[in-house]
mmCIF file with all atom_site columns, C-alpha atoms in Angstrom:
data_model
loop_
_atom_site.group_PDB
_atom_site.id
_atom_site.type_symbol
_atom_site.label_atom_id
_atom_site.label_alt_id
_atom_site.label_comp_id
_atom_site.label_asym_id
_atom_site.label_entity_id
_atom_site.label_seq_id
_atom_site.pdbx_PDB_ins_code
_atom_site.Cartn_x
_atom_site.Cartn_y
_atom_site.Cartn_z
_atom_site.occupancy
_atom_site.B_iso_or_equiv
_atom_site.pdbx_formal_charge
_atom_site.auth_seq_id
_atom_site.auth_comp_id
_atom_site.auth_asym_id
_atom_site.auth_atom_id
_atom_site.pdbx_PDB_model_num
ATOM 1   C CA . MET T 1 1   ? 113.206 12.616  146.855 1.00 54.00 ? 18  MET T CA 1
ATOM 2   C CA . ALA T 1 2   ? 110.795 14.918  146.963 1.00 63.00 ? 19  ALA T CA 1
ATOM 3   C CA . ASP T 1 3   ? 112.804 18.173  147.514 1.00 72.00 ? 20  ASP T CA 1
ATOM 4   C CA . TRP T 1 4   ? 113.299 17.914  144.018 1.00 77.00 ? 21  TRP T CA 1
ATOM 5   C CA . VAL T 1 5   ? 110.066 16.652  142.902 1.00 78.00 ? 22  VAL T CA 1
ATOM 6   C CA . ILE T 1 6   ? 108.515 19.977  144.394 1.00 79.00 ? 23  ILE T CA 1
ATOM 7   C CA . ARG T 1 7   ? 111.253 22.187  142.758 1.00 84.00 ? 24  ARG T CA 1
ATOM 8   C CA . LEU T 1 8   ? 110.559 20.584  139.004 1.00 85.00 ? 25  LEU T CA 1
ATOM 9   C CA . ILE T 1 9   ? 106.557 20.766  139.686 1.00 87.00 ? 26  ILE T CA 1
ATOM 10  C CA . GLU T 1 10  ? 106.990 24.703  140.903 1.00 85.00 ? 27  GLU T CA 1
ATOM 11  C CA . GLN T 1 11  ? 108.975 25.203  138.021 1.00 89.00 ? 28  GLN T CA 1
ATOM 12  C CA . THR T 1 12  ? 107.278 23.446  135.112 1.00 90.00 ? 29  THR T CA 1
ATOM 13  C CA . GLY T 1 13  ? 103.460 23.060  136.523 1.00 91.00 ? 30  GLY T CA 1
ATOM 14  C CA . TYR T 1 14  ? 101.847 20.872  134.062 1.00 95.00 ? 31  TYR T CA 1
ATOM 15  C CA . VAL T 1 15  ? 104.449 19.339  132.270 1.00 95.00 ? 32  VAL T CA 1
ATOM 16  C CA . GLY T 1 16  ? 106.427 18.638  135.064 1.00 92.00 ? 33  GLY T CA 1
ATOM 17  C CA . VAL T 1 17  ? 103.872 16.748  136.232 1.00 94.00 ? 34  VAL T CA 1
ATOM 18  C CA . PHE T 1 18  ? 103.421 14.965  133.017 1.00 96.00 ? 35  PHE T CA 1
ATOM 19  C CA . LEU T 1 19  ? 106.716 14.265  132.733 1.00 93.00 ? 36  LEU T CA 1
ATOM 20  C CA . LEU T 1 20  ? 107.137 12.883  136.085 1.00 92.00 ? 37  LEU T CA 1
ATOM 21  C CA . MET T 1 21  ? 104.012 10.377  136.042 1.00 92.00 ? 38  MET T CA 1
ATOM 22  C CA . PHE T 1 22  ? 105.477 9.548   132.407 1.00 93.00 ? 39  PHE T CA 1
ATOM 23  C CA . LEU T 1 23  ? 108.993 8.230   134.120 1.00 89.00 ? 40  LEU T CA 1
ATOM 24  C CA . GLU T 1 24  ? 107.110 7.019   136.962 1.00 86.00 ? 41  GLU T CA 1
ATOM 25  C CA . THR T 1 25  ? 105.365 4.480   134.811 1.00 87.00 ? 42  THR T CA 1
ATOM 26  C CA . VAL T 1 26  ? 108.697 3.848   132.553 1.00 84.00 ? 43  VAL T CA 1
ATOM 27  C CA . PHE T 1 27  ? 110.874 3.289   135.390 1.00 77.00 ? 44  PHE T CA 1
ATOM 28  C CA . PRO T 1 28  ? 109.058 2.978   138.557 1.00 63.00 ? 45  PRO T CA 1
ATOM 29  C CA . PRO T 1 29  ? 111.407 3.992   141.862 1.00 64.00 ? 46  PRO T CA 1
ATOM 30  C CA . ILE T 1 30  ? 110.289 7.544   140.789 1.00 73.00 ? 47  ILE T CA 1
ATOM 31  C CA . PRO T 1 31  ? 106.836 6.452   142.833 1.00 78.00 ? 48  PRO T CA 1
ATOM 32  C CA . SER T 1 32  ? 103.148 8.049   141.974 1.00 82.00 ? 49  SER T CA 1
ATOM 33  C CA . GLU T 1 33  ? 102.648 8.511   145.394 1.00 80.00 ? 50  GLU T CA 1
ATOM 34  C CA . VAL T 1 34  ? 105.029 11.217  145.917 1.00 82.00 ? 51  VAL T CA 1
ATOM 35  C CA . ILE T 1 35  ? 104.392 12.606  142.842 1.00 86.00 ? 52  ILE T CA 1
ATOM 36  C CA . MET T 1 36  ? 100.603 13.077  142.865 1.00 88.00 ? 53  MET T CA 1
ATOM 37  C CA . PRO T 1 37  ? 100.087 14.505  146.498 1.00 88.00 ? 54  PRO T CA 1
ATOM 38  C CA . ILE T 1 38  ? 102.753 17.147  145.710 1.00 87.00 ? 55  ILE T CA 1
ATOM 39  C CA . ALA T 1 39  ? 100.926 18.093  142.694 1.00 90.00 ? 56  ALA T CA 1
ATOM 40  C CA . GLY T 1 40  ? 98.016  18.317  144.359 1.00 90.00 ? 57  GLY T CA 1
ATOM 41  C CA . LEU T 1 41  ? 99.768  20.628  147.468 1.00 88.00 ? 58  LEU T CA 1
ATOM 42  C CA . ALA T 1 42  ? 100.363 22.788  144.361 1.00 89.00 ? 59  ALA T CA 1
ATOM 43  C CA . ALA T 1 43  ? 97.020  22.842  143.352 1.00 91.00 ? 60  ALA T CA 1
ATOM 44  C CA . ALA T 1 44  ? 95.785  23.671  146.847 1.00 88.00 ? 61  ALA T CA 1
ATOM 45  C CA . ARG T 1 45  ? 98.040  26.439  146.922 1.00 88.00 ? 62  ARG T CA 1
ATOM 46  C CA . GLY T 1 46  ? 96.808  27.947  144.049 1.00 89.00 ? 63  GLY T CA 1
ATOM 47  C CA . GLN T 1 47  ? 99.958  27.498  141.782 1.00 89.00 ? 64  GLN T CA 1
ATOM 48  C CA . MET T 1 48  ? 98.062  25.231  139.108 1.00 92.00 ? 65  MET T CA 1
ATOM 49  C CA . ALA T 1 49  ? 94.089  24.013  139.094 1.00 94.00 ? 66  ALA T CA 1
ATOM 50  C CA . LEU T 1 50  ? 93.334  20.151  140.415 1.00 94.00 ? 67  LEU T CA 1
ATOM 51  C CA . TRP T 1 51  ? 91.616  18.887  136.899 1.00 94.00 ? 68  TRP T CA 1
ATOM 52  C CA . GLY T 1 52  ? 94.789  20.413  135.494 1.00 95.00 ? 69  GLY T CA 1
ATOM 53  C CA . VAL T 1 53  ? 97.029  18.106  137.799 1.00 95.00 ? 70  VAL T CA 1
ATOM 54  C CA . ILE T 1 54  ? 94.885  14.843  137.500 1.00 96.00 ? 71  ILE T CA 1
ATOM 55  C CA . LEU T 1 55  ? 94.427  15.491  133.293 1.00 96.00 ? 72  LEU T CA 1
ATOM 56  C CA . SER T 1 56  ? 98.237  16.029  133.470 1.00 96.00 ? 73  SER T CA 1
ATOM 57  C CA . GLY T 1 57  ? 98.998  13.157  135.737 1.00 95.00 ? 74  GLY T CA 1
ATOM 58  C CA . THR T 1 58  ? 96.888  11.028  133.751 1.00 96.00 ? 75  THR T CA 1
ATOM 59  C CA . ALA T 1 59  ? 98.178  11.567  130.273 1.00 96.00 ? 76  ALA T CA 1
ATOM 60  C CA . GLY T 1 60  ? 101.925 11.076  131.393 1.00 95.00 ? 77  GLY T CA 1
ATOM 61  C CA . ALA T 1 61  ? 101.089 7.698   133.754 1.00 94.00 ? 78  ALA T CA 1
ATOM 62  C CA . MET T 1 62  ? 99.065  6.609   130.113 1.00 95.00 ? 79  MET T CA 1
ATOM 63  C CA . PHE T 1 63  ? 101.746 7.637   127.484 1.00 95.00 ? 80  PHE T CA 1
ATOM 64  C CA . GLY T 1 64  ? 104.116 5.046   129.897 1.00 93.00 ? 81  GLY T CA 1
ATOM 65  C CA . ASN T 1 65  ? 101.282 2.213   129.912 1.00 93.00 ? 82  ASN T CA 1
ATOM 66  C CA . PHE T 1 66  ? 101.158 2.750   126.089 1.00 95.00 ? 83  PHE T CA 1
ATOM 67  C CA . PHE T 1 67  ? 104.688 2.414   125.631 1.00 94.00 ? 84  PHE T CA 1
ATOM 68  C CA . TRP T 1 68  ? 104.995 -0.864  127.489 1.00 91.00 ? 85  TRP T CA 1
ATOM 69  C CA . TYR T 1 69  ? 101.858 -1.948  126.241 1.00 94.00 ? 86  TYR T CA 1
ATOM 70  C CA . LEU T 1 70  ? 102.975 -1.371  122.725 1.00 94.00 ? 87  LEU T CA 1
ATOM 71  C CA . LEU T 1 71  ? 106.579 -2.883  123.058 1.00 92.00 ? 88  LEU T CA 1
ATOM 72  C CA . ALA T 1 72  ? 105.405 -5.850  124.653 1.00 89.00 ? 89  ALA T CA 1
ATOM 73  C CA . ARG T 1 73  ? 102.551 -6.641  121.898 1.00 91.00 ? 90  ARG T CA 1
ATOM 74  C CA . VAL T 1 74  ? 105.402 -5.862  119.069 1.00 91.00 ? 91  VAL T CA 1
ATOM 75  C CA . ILE T 1 75  ? 107.913 -8.639  121.019 1.00 86.00 ? 92  ILE T CA 1
ATOM 76  C CA . GLY T 1 76  ? 105.222 -11.158 121.389 1.00 83.00 ? 93  GLY T CA 1
ATOM 77  C CA . ILE T 1 77  ? 104.185 -13.811 123.790 1.00 81.00 ? 94  ILE T CA 1
ATOM 78  C CA . GLY T 1 78  ? 105.408 -16.533 120.951 1.00 78.00 ? 95  GLY T CA 1
ATOM 79  C CA . ARG T 1 79  ? 109.328 -15.494 120.657 1.00 77.00 ? 96  ARG T CA 1
ATOM 80  C CA . PHE T 1 80  ? 109.141 -16.803 124.800 1.00 73.00 ? 97  PHE T CA 1
ATOM 81  C CA . ARG T 1 81  ? 107.851 -20.008 124.298 1.00 74.00 ? 98  ARG T CA 1
ATOM 82  C CA . PRO T 1 82  ? 111.544 -21.809 123.948 1.00 77.00 ? 99  PRO T CA 1
ATOM 83  C CA . PHE T 1 83  ? 112.319 -20.279 127.252 1.00 71.00 ? 100 PHE T CA 1
ATOM 84  C CA . ILE T 1 84  ? 109.360 -21.177 129.096 1.00 70.00 ? 101 ILE T CA 1
ATOM 85  C CA . GLU T 1 85  ? 109.216 -24.863 127.937 1.00 70.00 ? 102 GLU T CA 1
ATOM 86  C CA . ARG T 1 86  ? 112.863 -24.902 129.180 1.00 73.00 ? 103 ARG T CA 1
ATOM 87  C CA . HIS T 1 87  ? 112.543 -22.926 132.022 1.00 65.00 ? 104 HIS T CA 1
ATOM 88  C CA . GLY T 1 88  ? 109.329 -23.517 133.378 1.00 63.00 ? 105 GLY T CA 1
ATOM 89  C CA . ARG T 1 89  ? 109.987 -24.851 136.776 1.00 63.00 ? 106 ARG T CA 1
ATOM 90  C CA . TRP T 1 90  ? 111.717 -21.865 138.004 1.00 68.00 ? 107 TRP T CA 1
ATOM 91  C CA . LEU T 1 91  ? 109.252 -19.449 136.404 1.00 63.00 ? 108 LEU T CA 1
ATOM 92  C CA . THR T 1 92  ? 106.081 -21.386 137.856 1.00 63.00 ? 109 THR T CA 1
ATOM 93  C CA . LEU T 1 93  ? 104.946 -21.459 134.188 1.00 62.00 ? 110 LEU T CA 1
ATOM 94  C CA . ASP T 1 94  ? 104.362 -23.113 131.452 1.00 66.00 ? 111 ASP T CA 1
ATOM 95  C CA . TRP T 1 95  ? 102.354 -22.742 127.724 1.00 64.00 ? 112 TRP T CA 1
ATOM 96  C CA . TYR T 1 96  ? 99.110  -24.342 129.108 1.00 67.00 ? 113 TYR T CA 1
ATOM 97  C CA . ASP T 1 97  ? 99.292  -21.054 131.621 1.00 68.00 ? 114 ASP T CA 1
ATOM 98  C CA . VAL T 1 98  ? 100.094 -19.317 128.885 1.00 72.00 ? 115 VAL T CA 1
ATOM 99  C CA . GLU T 1 99  ? 97.461  -19.924 126.854 1.00 73.00 ? 116 GLU T CA 1
ATOM 100 C CA . LYS T 1 100 ? 94.844  -19.704 129.952 1.00 73.00 ? 117 LYS T CA 1
ATOM 101 C CA . ALA T 1 101 ? 96.038  -16.440 130.648 1.00 72.00 ? 118 ALA T CA 1
ATOM 102 C CA . GLU T 1 102 ? 95.736  -15.488 126.906 1.00 75.00 ? 119 GLU T CA 1
ATOM 103 C CA . HIS T 1 103 ? 91.987  -16.164 127.480 1.00 74.00 ? 120 HIS T CA 1
ATOM 104 C CA . LEU T 1 104 ? 91.400  -14.709 130.669 1.00 75.00 ? 121 LEU T CA 1
ATOM 105 C CA . PHE T 1 105 ? 92.815  -11.727 129.051 1.00 75.00 ? 122 PHE T CA 1
ATOM 106 C CA . GLY T 1 106 ? 90.683  -11.913 125.910 1.00 74.00 ? 123 GLY T CA 1
ATOM 107 C CA . ARG T 1 107 ? 87.383  -12.089 128.325 1.00 76.00 ? 124 ARG T CA 1
ATOM 108 C CA . PHE T 1 108 ? 88.372  -10.249 131.394 1.00 77.00 ? 125 PHE T CA 1
ATOM 109 C CA . GLY T 1 109 ? 91.416  -8.316  130.196 1.00 81.00 ? 126 GLY T CA 1
ATOM 110 C CA . GLY T 1 110 ? 89.656  -4.694  130.903 1.00 86.00 ? 127 GLY T CA 1
ATOM 111 C CA . ILE T 1 111 ? 88.841  -5.646  134.574 1.00 88.00 ? 128 ILE T CA 1
ATOM 112 C CA . VAL T 1 112 ? 92.490  -6.954  135.136 1.00 86.00 ? 129 VAL T CA 1
ATOM 113 C CA . VAL T 1 113 ? 93.982  -3.713  133.576 1.00 90.00 ? 130 VAL T CA 1
ATOM 114 C CA . GLY T 1 114 ? 91.650  -1.655  135.288 1.00 89.00 ? 131 GLY T CA 1
ATOM 115 C CA . ALA T 1 115 ? 91.672  -2.662  138.872 1.00 88.00 ? 132 ALA T CA 1
ATOM 116 C CA . GLY T 1 116 ? 96.055  -3.390  138.142 1.00 85.00 ? 133 GLY T CA 1
ATOM 117 C CA . ARG T 1 117 ? 96.077  0.385   137.527 1.00 86.00 ? 134 ARG T CA 1
ATOM 118 C CA . MET T 1 118 ? 95.086  1.553   141.001 1.00 83.00 ? 135 MET T CA 1
ATOM 119 C CA . LEU T 1 119 ? 97.504  -1.666  142.856 1.00 79.00 ? 136 LEU T CA 1
ATOM 120 C CA . PRO T 1 120 ? 101.046 -0.443  143.972 1.00 74.00 ? 137 PRO T CA 1
ATOM 121 C CA . THR T 1 121 ? 103.742 -1.899  142.130 1.00 70.00 ? 138 THR T CA 1
ATOM 122 C CA . ILE T 1 122 ? 101.122 -4.231  140.268 1.00 76.00 ? 139 ILE T CA 1
ATOM 123 C CA . ARG T 1 123 ? 100.151 -0.561  138.282 1.00 79.00 ? 140 ARG T CA 1
ATOM 124 C CA . SER T 1 124 ? 103.589 -0.104  136.387 1.00 77.00 ? 141 SER T CA 1
ATOM 125 C CA . VAL T 1 125 ? 104.039 -3.725  135.134 1.00 81.00 ? 142 VAL T CA 1
ATOM 126 C CA . VAL T 1 126 ? 100.230 -4.991  133.883 1.00 86.00 ? 143 VAL T CA 1
ATOM 127 C CA . SER T 1 127 ? 100.697 -3.221  130.561 1.00 89.00 ? 144 SER T CA 1
ATOM 128 C CA . ILE T 1 128 ? 103.127 -5.829  129.664 1.00 85.00 ? 145 ILE T CA 1
ATOM 129 C CA . PRO T 1 129 ? 101.216 -9.157  130.356 1.00 86.00 ? 146 PRO T CA 1
ATOM 130 C CA . ALA T 1 130 ? 98.074  -7.009  128.443 1.00 89.00 ? 147 ALA T CA 1
ATOM 131 C CA . GLY T 1 131 ? 100.400 -6.199  125.241 1.00 89.00 ? 148 GLY T CA 1
ATOM 132 C CA . LEU T 1 132 ? 102.489 -10.026 124.971 1.00 86.00 ? 149 LEU T CA 1
ATOM 133 C CA . LEU T 1 133 ? 98.947  -11.410 125.263 1.00 85.00 ? 150 LEU T CA 1
ATOM 134 C CA . ARG T 1 134 ? 97.421  -8.967  122.369 1.00 85.00 ? 151 ARG T CA 1
ATOM 135 C CA . MET T 1 135 ? 94.547  -7.372  124.539 1.00 87.00 ? 152 MET T CA 1
ATOM 136 C CA . ARG T 1 136 ? 92.528  -5.333  122.066 1.00 88.00 ? 153 ARG T CA 1
ATOM 137 C CA . LEU T 1 137 ? 94.001  -1.847  121.982 1.00 91.00 ? 154 LEU T CA 1
ATOM 138 C CA . LYS T 1 138 ? 90.717  -0.281  122.723 1.00 91.00 ? 155 LYS T CA 1
ATOM 139 C CA . SER T 1 139 ? 89.970  -2.115  125.043 1.00 90.00 ? 156 SER T CA 1
ATOM 140 C CA . PHE T 1 140 ? 93.126  -1.726  126.916 1.00 92.00 ? 157 PHE T CA 1
ATOM 141 C CA . LEU T 1 141 ? 93.662  2.342   125.970 1.00 94.00 ? 158 LEU T CA 1
ATOM 142 C CA . LEU T 1 142 ? 89.662  2.215   128.075 1.00 94.00 ? 159 LEU T CA 1
ATOM 143 C CA . TRP T 1 143 ? 90.276  0.584   130.725 1.00 93.00 ? 160 TRP T CA 1
ATOM 144 C CA . SER T 1 144 ? 93.944  1.369   131.661 1.00 93.00 ? 161 SER T CA 1
ATOM 145 C CA . SER T 1 145 ? 92.272  5.386   131.523 1.00 95.00 ? 162 SER T CA 1
ATOM 146 C CA . LEU T 1 146 ? 90.011  4.773   133.924 1.00 94.00 ? 163 LEU T CA 1
ATOM 147 C CA . GLY T 1 147 ? 92.315  3.039   136.472 1.00 93.00 ? 164 GLY T CA 1
ATOM 148 C CA . THR T 1 148 ? 94.955  5.565   135.946 1.00 94.00 ? 165 THR T CA 1
ATOM 149 C CA . ALA T 1 149 ? 92.376  8.310   136.339 1.00 95.00 ? 166 ALA T CA 1
ATOM 150 C CA . ALA T 1 150 ? 90.867  6.985   139.282 1.00 94.00 ? 167 ALA T CA 1
ATOM 151 C CA . TRP T 1 151 ? 94.844  6.630   140.950 1.00 92.00 ? 168 TRP T CA 1
ATOM 152 C CA . SER T 1 152 ? 95.844  9.796   139.853 1.00 93.00 ? 169 SER T CA 1
ATOM 153 C CA . SER T 1 153 ? 92.809  11.764  141.018 1.00 94.00 ? 170 SER T CA 1
ATOM 154 C CA . ALA T 1 154 ? 92.674  9.478   144.846 1.00 91.00 ? 171 ALA T CA 1
ATOM 155 C CA . LEU T 1 155 ? 96.171  10.982  145.074 1.00 90.00 ? 172 LEU T CA 1
ATOM 156 C CA . ALA T 1 156 ? 95.734  14.646  143.954 1.00 91.00 ? 173 ALA T CA 1
ATOM 157 C CA . ILE T 1 157 ? 92.855  15.011  146.048 1.00 91.00 ? 174 ILE T CA 1
ATOM 158 C CA . ALA T 1 158 ? 94.630  13.193  148.998 1.00 87.00 ? 175 ALA T CA 1
ATOM 159 C CA . GLY T 1 159 ? 97.332  16.078  148.579 1.00 85.00 ? 176 GLY T CA 1
ATOM 160 C CA . PHE T 1 160 ? 94.943  19.132  148.083 1.00 88.00 ? 177 PHE T CA 1
ATOM 161 C CA . VAL T 1 161 ? 93.208  17.911  151.169 1.00 85.00 ? 178 VAL T CA 1
ATOM 162 C CA . LEU T 1 162 ? 96.296  17.245  153.725 1.00 78.00 ? 179 LEU T CA 1
ATOM 163 C CA . GLY T 1 163 ? 97.819  19.861  152.134 1.00 66.00 ? 180 GLY T CA 1
ATOM 164 C CA . GLN T 1 164 ? 101.203 19.736  154.021 1.00 57.00 ? 181 GLN T CA 1
ATOM 165 C CA . GLN T 1 165 ? 100.931 17.001  155.513 1.00 59.00 ? 182 GLN T CA 1
ATOM 166 C CA . PHE T 1 166 ? 100.928 14.585  151.730 1.00 56.00 ? 183 PHE T CA 1
ATOM 167 C CA . GLY T 1 167 ? 103.648 12.536  153.908 1.00 58.00 ? 184 GLY T CA 1
ATOM 168 C CA . GLU T 1 168 ? 100.456 10.832  155.585 1.00 57.00 ? 185 GLU T CA 1
ATOM 169 C CA . ILE T 1 169 ? 99.257  9.503   152.408 1.00 56.00 ? 186 ILE T CA 1
ATOM 170 C CA . GLU T 1 170 ? 102.855 7.198   152.326 1.00 60.00 ? 187 GLU T CA 1
ATOM 171 C CA . LYS T 1 171 ? 101.516 5.936   155.683 1.00 61.00 ? 188 LYS T CA 1
ATOM 172 C CA . VAL T 1 172 ? 98.806  4.318   153.813 1.00 56.00 ? 189 VAL T CA 1
ATOM 173 C CA . VAL T 1 173 ? 99.799  3.598   150.552 1.00 56.00 ? 190 VAL T CA 1
ATOM 174 C CA . GLY T 1 174 ? 103.500 1.841   152.032 1.00 59.00 ? 191 GLY T CA 1
ATOM 175 C CA . PRO T 1 175 ? 101.930 -0.981  153.881 1.00 63.00 ? 192 PRO T CA 1
ATOM 176 C CA . LEU T 1 176 ? 99.847  -1.650  150.749 1.00 55.00 ? 193 LEU T CA 1
ATOM 177 C CA . SER T 1 177 ? 102.507 -1.651  148.465 1.00 59.00 ? 194 SER T CA 1
ATOM 178 C CA . ILE T 1 178 ? 104.283 -4.282  150.613 1.00 65.00 ? 195 ILE T CA 1
ATOM 179 C CA . ALA T 1 179 ? 101.517 -6.262  151.035 1.00 64.00 ? 196 ALA T CA 1
ATOM 180 C CA . VAL T 1 180 ? 100.938 -6.744  147.277 1.00 57.00 ? 197 VAL T CA 1
ATOM 181 C CA . ILE T 1 181 ? 104.752 -7.312  147.325 1.00 63.00 ? 198 ILE T CA 1
ATOM 182 C CA . ILE T 1 182 ? 104.292 -10.438 150.178 1.00 73.00 ? 199 ILE T CA 1
ATOM 183 C CA . GLY T 1 183 ? 101.278 -11.270 148.163 1.00 68.00 ? 200 GLY T CA 1
ATOM 184 C CA . ILE T 1 184 ? 103.272 -11.895 145.007 1.00 64.00 ? 201 ILE T CA 1
ATOM 185 C CA . VAL T 1 185 ? 105.812 -13.466 146.474 1.00 70.00 ? 202 VAL T CA 1
ATOM 186 C CA . ALA T 1 186 ? 104.236 -16.051 148.743 1.00 72.00 ? 203 ALA T CA 1
ATOM 187 C CA . ALA T 1 187 ? 102.148 -16.640 145.494 1.00 65.00 ? 204 ALA T CA 1
ATOM 188 C CA . TYR T 1 188 ? 105.504 -17.817 143.922 1.00 63.00 ? 205 TYR T CA 1
ATOM 189 C CA . VAL T 1 189 ? 106.449 -19.618 146.792 1.00 70.00 ? 206 VAL T CA 1
ATOM 190 C CA . TRP T 1 190 ? 103.156 -21.594 146.843 1.00 67.00 ? 207 TRP T CA 1
ATOM 191 C CA . ARG T 1 191 ? 103.439 -22.465 142.871 1.00 64.00 ? 208 ARG T CA 1
ATOM 192 C CA . GLN T 1 192 ? 106.812 -23.456 143.306 1.00 63.00 ? 209 GLN T CA 1
ATOM 193 C CA . MET T 1 193 ? 105.959 -26.156 146.075 1.00 65.00 ? 210 MET T CA 1
ATOM 194 C CA . THR T 1 194 ? 102.852 -27.454 144.217 1.00 64.00 ? 211 THR T CA 1
ATOM 195 C CA . TRP T 1 195 ? 104.059 -26.658 140.391 1.00 61.00 ? 212 TRP T CA 1
ATOM 196 C CA . ARG T 1 196 ? 103.958 -29.336 137.974 1.00 64.00 ? 213 ARG T CA 1
ATOM 197 C CA . ARG T 1 197 ? 104.205 -29.289 133.569 1.00 57.00 ? 214 ARG T CA 1
ATOM 198 C CA . ARG T 1 198 ? 100.750 -29.594 132.349 1.00 55.00 ? 215 ARG T CA 1
ATOM 199 C CA . HIS T 1 199 ? 98.771  -29.734 128.890 1.00 48.00 ? 216 HIS T CA 1
ATOM 200 C CA . ARG T 1 200 ? 95.844  -29.169 127.136 1.00 48.00 ? 217 ARG T CA 1
ATOM 201 C CA . ASP T 1 201 ? 94.282  -32.323 127.929 1.00 44.00 ? 218 ASP T CA 1
ATOM 202 C CA . ASP T 1 202 ? 95.149  -32.343 131.773 1.00 46.00 ? 219 ASP T CA 1
#
């Protein structure tokens, strides 16, 4: 995968970084952990400016983030209520949980989204609950931009500094990604074991 990413960035520069990061957000199998370090390496070689790499990568990811937010907001969480009430046992989710999450996003949505943008796996999907739960657009854009810029900057700078050894980044990010996935699975298993349907007055 890295070879064609390198070629695309070499041939298209900032536009390639923008498009790759947009696709990475919409279609997660293209990892930012490959795209941004390679772009940072290109900046180290003088093919692009580091600040341009960071801006184009952040902008591309934000277009993808906004796409998922807008789509989820148009759909709305209300359309899923019959499905949640029918299959809540396997989702480990009931409408009481949805109302709590809606309240959480109303108070702390910015922090949740901003932090989520800097976590592998989570960063690609956090737009969906933000949109479904109708997080304020201004807050979503602000916190998403901050988190996305921080993530993109860290990866690009790492590629810039490490040069040809950008594969070393995967040795750090890879285990972190696995840890996040294990945490999600463990949380699901725990909720399955302890789940019961609740109501507002519980």
